[in-house]
XYZ file of C-alpha atoms in Angstrom:
414
model
C 33.462 2.840 32.060
C 34.019 6.184 31.895
C 38.052 6.802 31.825
C 37.937 4.489 28.884
C 36.105 7.278 26.791
C 38.647 10.191 28.355
C 40.890 11.281 25.451
C 45.168 11.481 25.585
C 47.094 14.552 24.157
C 49.101 12.526 21.440
C 52.628 13.820 21.005
C 55.564 12.836 18.304
C 59.023 13.976 18.664
C 58.174 15.819 22.041
C 55.685 18.507 20.314
C 52.094 18.023 20.501
C 49.808 16.811 16.989
C 46.511 17.594 16.007
C 45.848 13.657 16.422
C 43.884 12.795 19.913
C 43.791 9.299 21.046
C 40.626 7.677 22.575
C 39.426 4.347 23.823
C 35.885 3.077 23.053
C 33.876 0.895 25.760
C 35.038 -1.861 24.213
C 39.029 -1.427 24.609
C 39.391 -0.440 20.862
C 41.326 2.849 20.318
C 40.713 4.928 17.839
C 42.077 8.514 16.942
C 40.408 11.760 16.115
C 42.076 15.049 14.517
C 39.776 18.087 15.945
C 41.183 20.224 13.037
C 39.796 18.481 10.521
C 37.138 16.323 12.169
C 38.583 13.089 10.984
C 38.513 9.788 12.792
C 40.288 6.615 11.992
C 41.310 3.378 13.784
C 45.090 3.602 12.066
C 47.632 5.320 13.969
C 48.466 8.511 11.842
C 52.352 8.967 11.011
C 52.212 11.844 12.969
C 52.225 9.626 15.761
C 54.458 6.744 15.214
C 57.981 6.546 16.449
C 61.019 7.321 14.311
C 61.714 3.314 14.589
C 58.135 2.641 13.254
C 58.338 4.858 10.669
C 61.507 3.414 9.101
C 60.818 -0.127 9.851
C 59.292 -2.570 6.849
C 56.615 -3.171 9.023
C 53.226 -1.008 8.503
C 50.358 -1.185 10.948
C 46.859 -1.074 10.353
C 43.573 -1.411 11.672
C 40.492 -3.140 10.841
C 37.193 -3.282 12.316
C 39.300 -1.919 15.432
C 41.715 -4.378 15.404
C 45.438 -3.565 14.811
C 47.483 -5.824 12.594
C 51.091 -5.004 10.946
C 51.994 -5.795 7.256
C 55.614 -6.296 5.977
C 55.878 -4.790 3.092
C 59.143 -6.598 2.180
C 57.711 -10.280 2.602
C 54.309 -9.419 1.832
C 53.239 -11.160 5.228
C 50.814 -9.665 7.969
C 50.535 -10.542 11.593
C 48.098 -9.970 14.569
C 51.239 -9.370 16.672
C 53.206 -6.642 17.143
C 56.705 -7.591 15.816
C 59.417 -7.479 17.926
C 61.887 -4.847 16.079
C 59.171 -2.332 16.665
C 59.451 -2.624 20.501
C 56.842 -2.661 23.164
C 53.437 -1.367 22.315
C 53.550 0.401 25.841
C 56.231 2.590 24.778
C 54.737 5.880 23.739
C 56.208 8.066 20.890
C 56.863 10.838 22.958
C 59.608 8.692 24.859
C 60.682 7.354 22.132
C 61.722 10.306 20.620
C 62.826 12.438 23.426
C 65.236 14.856 22.398
C 68.605 15.223 24.364
C 69.034 17.768 26.314
C 71.355 20.527 24.642
C 74.687 21.640 25.908
C 74.634 24.897 28.356
C 70.770 24.893 28.745
C 69.198 22.331 31.315
C 67.116 19.558 30.286
C 63.765 20.248 28.338
C 61.106 18.178 30.429
C 58.752 16.760 27.408
C 54.870 17.724 27.538
C 52.388 15.729 29.699
C 51.271 13.041 28.205
C 48.356 13.022 31.371
C 44.625 12.776 29.857
C 42.991 15.515 29.075
C 40.288 16.718 31.059
C 36.962 16.078 29.432
C 33.735 17.379 31.143
C 31.083 14.822 31.640
C 28.249 17.376 31.489
C 26.318 17.001 28.212
C 25.250 20.354 28.774
C 28.688 21.671 28.857
C 29.762 19.181 25.964
C 32.058 21.723 23.138
C 32.970 24.320 25.873
C 36.581 24.450 26.083
C 37.796 25.217 29.732
C 40.425 27.680 29.642
C 43.768 28.208 31.636
C 43.139 30.424 34.920
C 46.243 32.486 33.691
C 48.970 32.638 30.826
C 51.461 31.024 33.389
C 49.080 28.119 33.734
C 50.115 24.344 33.022
C 49.872 24.121 29.155
C 49.392 20.454 28.992
C 46.314 20.225 30.638
C 44.574 21.501 27.416
C 40.960 20.338 26.898
C 39.785 19.069 23.691
C 36.176 17.719 23.091
C 35.670 15.364 20.383
C 32.047 15.805 18.358
C 29.242 14.669 20.358
C 28.103 12.086 17.661
C 31.512 10.545 17.930
C 31.433 10.448 22.027
C 27.596 8.829 21.747
C 29.159 6.383 18.698
C 32.101 5.130 21.284
C 29.787 4.836 24.175
C 27.351 2.863 21.990
C 28.701 -1.346 21.953
C 28.074 -3.140 18.766
C 25.411 -5.495 19.166
C 26.115 -9.285 18.561
C 24.249 -11.298 16.576
C 24.060 -14.955 15.629
C 22.586 -15.753 12.372
C 22.489 -13.687 8.671
C 18.923 -13.080 9.624
C 19.054 -11.571 12.479
C 21.889 -9.148 11.488
C 19.976 -8.075 8.273
C 16.926 -7.586 10.570
C 19.166 -5.574 12.827
C 20.109 -3.234 9.849
C 16.233 -3.115 8.655
C 15.729 -1.553 12.351
C 18.737 0.680 12.017
C 16.757 1.815 8.476
C 13.860 2.335 10.853
C 14.806 4.263 13.794
C 16.683 6.687 11.042
C 13.453 7.367 9.694
C 14.926 6.395 6.269
C 11.555 6.775 3.726
C 10.617 4.773 0.484
C 11.786 7.716 -1.711
C 15.537 8.150 -0.495
C 18.617 6.991 -2.440
C 21.442 4.908 -1.138
C 23.560 7.627 -1.235
C 21.107 10.148 1.034
C 20.673 7.323 3.452
C 24.248 6.329 3.733
C 24.885 10.376 4.993
C 22.118 9.178 7.465
C 23.454 6.215 8.715
C 27.138 6.122 8.256
C 27.882 7.011 11.677
C 25.879 4.638 13.797
C 27.375 1.574 15.231
C 25.010 -0.901 13.308
C 25.960 0.366 10.106
C 28.794 -2.010 9.968
C 26.888 -5.049 11.563
C 26.644 -6.237 8.115
C 30.191 -7.034 6.202
C 29.959 -6.181 2.698
C 28.482 -2.987 0.892
C 26.059 -5.430 -1.465
C 24.351 -6.676 1.879
C 23.601 -3.308 2.731
C 22.509 -2.375 -0.507
C 20.267 -5.319 -0.815
C 19.019 -4.779 2.971
C 18.348 -1.262 2.129
C 16.284 -2.104 -1.389
C 14.407 -4.762 0.722
C 13.478 -2.191 3.366
C 12.295 0.599 0.715
C 10.104 -1.959 -1.005
C 8.679 -3.143 2.347
C 7.973 0.467 3.086
C 6.527 1.155 -0.513
C 3.814 -1.830 0.088
C 3.284 -0.706 3.356
C 2.423 3.340 2.242
C 0.551 1.961 -0.765
C -1.745 -0.357 1.431
C -2.075 2.999 4.219
C -2.852 4.566 0.846
C -5.575 2.535 -0.255
C -7.294 2.012 3.565
C -7.564 6.079 3.973
C -8.929 6.346 0.218
C -11.363 3.294 0.833
C -12.246 5.637 4.422
C -12.626 8.711 2.329
C -14.868 7.235 -0.159
C -17.059 5.319 2.687
C -17.643 9.074 4.119
C -18.802 10.552 0.631
C -20.869 7.773 -0.231
C -22.716 8.188 3.190
C -23.055 12.329 2.568
C -24.443 11.643 -1.183
C -26.945 9.373 0.401
C -28.160 12.482 2.885
C -28.448 14.489 -0.199
C -31.653 15.453 -2.616
C -30.252 14.112 -5.903
C -31.524 12.454 -8.844
C -29.793 10.020 -11.895
C -29.629 13.262 -13.305
C -27.855 15.529 -10.829
C -24.395 17.103 -12.001
C -20.921 17.422 -9.794
C -21.335 21.196 -10.311
C -24.685 20.806 -8.038
C -23.062 18.630 -5.167
C -20.200 20.408 -5.125
C -22.484 23.668 -3.625
C -24.704 21.181 -1.604
C -21.555 19.571 -0.132
C -19.527 22.865 0.029
C -19.378 22.640 4.021
C -19.086 18.860 4.590
C -15.988 17.580 5.375
C -16.436 14.709 3.892
C -16.197 16.566 0.430
C -12.446 15.943 -0.307
C -11.803 18.323 -3.127
C -9.274 16.275 -5.486
C -11.092 13.149 -5.500
C -14.609 14.019 -4.651
C -15.359 14.355 -8.872
C -14.212 10.998 -8.985
C -16.244 9.251 -6.073
C -19.239 11.115 -7.535
C -18.970 9.397 -10.638
C -18.758 5.915 -8.530
C -21.668 6.625 -6.591
C -23.859 7.765 -9.294
C -22.629 5.011 -11.572
C -23.981 2.541 -8.261
C -26.824 4.932 -7.275
C -28.323 4.605 -11.188
C -27.317 1.102 -11.344
C -29.731 0.161 -8.172
C -32.490 2.862 -9.316
C -32.765 0.671 -12.154
C -33.029 -2.492 -10.544
C -35.544 -1.274 -7.908
C -37.434 -0.224 -10.997
C -37.503 -3.073 -12.876
C -38.524 -5.322 -9.839
C -41.399 -2.880 -9.493
C -42.605 -3.274 -13.199
C -42.001 -6.664 -12.907
C -44.528 -6.872 -10.415
C -47.156 -4.810 -11.679
C -46.994 -6.359 -14.956
C -47.606 -9.994 -13.311
C -50.776 -8.552 -11.631
C -52.180 -7.234 -15.207
C -51.444 -10.126 -16.900
C -53.438 -11.962 -14.407
C -56.136 -10.002 -14.583
C -56.198 -9.965 -18.357
C -56.045 -14.218 -18.147
C -58.978 -15.193 -20.092
C -59.613 -12.248 -22.156
C -62.110 -12.919 -25.182
C -60.422 -12.256 -28.753
C -63.273 -9.844 -29.203
C -62.617 -7.376 -26.445
C -61.799 -3.710 -27.437
C -58.789 -1.733 -26.039
C -60.716 1.230 -25.410
C -63.106 -0.818 -23.114
C -60.660 -2.810 -21.481
C -58.434 0.894 -20.935
C -61.368 2.144 -18.907
C -61.548 -1.051 -16.930
C -57.647 -1.362 -16.421
C -57.100 2.069 -15.114
C -60.229 1.922 -12.709
C -58.661 -0.814 -11.134
C -55.078 -0.395 -11.321
C -54.030 3.018 -11.488
C -51.894 2.869 -8.723
C -49.508 0.626 -10.515
C -49.072 3.879 -13.075
C -46.067 5.526 -12.074
C -46.686 8.218 -9.638
C -45.168 11.200 -12.283
C -48.508 9.830 -14.573
C -51.154 9.582 -11.701
C -53.527 12.622 -11.477
C -54.329 12.022 -8.396
C -50.274 12.226 -6.972
C -49.131 14.811 -4.556
C -45.571 14.048 -5.751
C -45.011 16.406 -9.017
C -42.819 14.955 -11.578
C -39.917 17.882 -10.662
C -40.038 16.686 -6.926
C -36.473 15.559 -6.481
C -36.388 12.434 -4.247
C -33.627 11.143 -1.846
C -31.347 7.699 -2.068
C -33.863 4.849 -0.870
C -36.584 7.111 -0.561
C -39.851 4.807 -1.178
C -41.280 6.995 -3.748
C -39.702 7.095 -7.215
C -41.227 9.212 -9.954
C -40.796 6.612 -12.208
C -41.288 3.457 -10.175
C -44.461 1.606 -12.075
C -46.109 1.255 -15.476
C -47.022 3.743 -18.073
C -50.067 3.376 -20.315
C -48.029 1.912 -22.870
C -47.258 -0.835 -20.693
C -50.857 -0.980 -19.933
C -51.039 -1.550 -23.991
C -48.581 -3.951 -24.173
C -50.196 -6.111 -21.505
C -53.096 -5.949 -23.615
C -51.769 -7.155 -26.715
C -50.380 -10.150 -24.850
C -53.731 -10.840 -23.745
C -54.993 -10.750 -26.706
C -51.926 -12.643 -28.721
C -52.820 -15.346 -25.974
C -56.660 -15.263 -26.901
C -55.846 -15.467 -30.665
C -53.407 -18.602 -29.857
C -56.129 -20.151 -27.925
C -58.913 -19.628 -30.804
C -56.789 -21.243 -32.888
C -55.790 -24.318 -30.630
C -59.373 -24.575 -30.704
C -60.326 -24.384 -34.126
C -57.162 -26.971 -34.751
C -58.657 -29.540 -32.416
C -62.036 -29.608 -33.885
C -60.645 -29.974 -37.103
C -58.011 -32.999 -35.634
C -61.190 -34.188 -34.229
C -63.335 -34.296 -37.841
C -60.405 -35.531 -39.638
C -59.669 -38.803 -36.602
C -63.971 -38.974 -36.785
C -63.984 -39.403 -40.640
C -60.827 -42.070 -40.495
C -62.860 -44.203 -37.970
C -65.477 -44.033 -40.315
C -63.677 -45.280 -43.348
C -62.127 -47.984 -41.226
C -65.520 -49.254 -40.275
C -66.775 -49.639 -43.558
C -63.957 -51.443 -44.854
C -64.752 -54.008 -42.161
C -67.795 -54.403 -43.203
C -67.204 -54.598 -47.070
C -64.737 -57.349 -45.870
C -67.441 -59.230 -44.249
C -69.367 -59.311 -47.478
C -67.131 -59.853 -50.029
C -68.295 -63.309 -51.191
C -71.587 -62.295 -52.007
C -70.253 -59.141 -53.756
C -70.127 -59.460 -57.579
C -68.716 -57.527 -60.606
C -72.558 -57.045 -61.359
C -73.297 -56.340 -58.025
C -74.854 -52.685 -57.609
C -74.850 -49.905 -55.051
C -78.508 -49.677 -54.648
């Protein structure tokens, strides 16, 4: 296998040419020009014999396979035409110059394979002749390392188009192609890879590239959302440990949490707004529940209140029995001052409870209920009286019917 990668110094007309012939591990021949750094599968004109250059048959290569095209008949063939001679005939022997008169025949430059260092650490270092009289035919030519690596890696085979596309996507991932790369930028990175041509057409490669970048962009978005979610949870946990109220501002939190790793500068203010929305909503809900329960207790106590009751008397009675239902900030005997901040989730909320206005509202509702009960009682008495009167009228009419025969126009009431 090592001999397959060794170059041979190609010659034309008995003179060295800049083109070097290589053979890939799969047996295909390609040519490299050290001066121009150009690589081609097609045989350069400098390496063609005079017969090949004058022939109507032109040699080309496609995917490493050589074929011949007739410029007159417009036909192509994979088989080497007979008029071009044997494929084993080298350009040097085909164009061997005759010996000049009076001079000895000139030996052509040797076509022996050049020596190539197999030590990767010495790659790119030419081995110089030991003296000026050394054999000039033994010159060392080193192609670019990327070219040798490409020649060593065989092209992978695939059975379906989907498998070929997966291999191409894996190629993009191997070269760390980013979601923000352009096709031109990607092409410069992967064009030298053997798997680049695993998809036959440029359109298929571009479609696979766009599919890859789209999936990668979606993946990056999901990862970004997950990171943002984790940062948000850490920030919320930090906020729960701070002494804040519903009127706390971001500038205060910025001072309190300046050294906390969960305080991320760019997104902290947005996280703070989201937390405060939830925080205030939770406080209001807890206060509503406390107020509802306290009002239920007051309403049960005031149920059956007489209409003649006075607010001044009821107020004294309510404060004596239900002072604990007042807001902590209104309890004169409370140990919690009104301006004392409280932590998230703490049991003490200065505004969790009832106010004196709530006590008065409960009293007014109780008086309204007493008035309603009084009106209903009066209505019941009135209805009862009307019903009794109607019954008496019906009984008197029945009595008159019994004495109808005895009653004449001359009859008197007495």
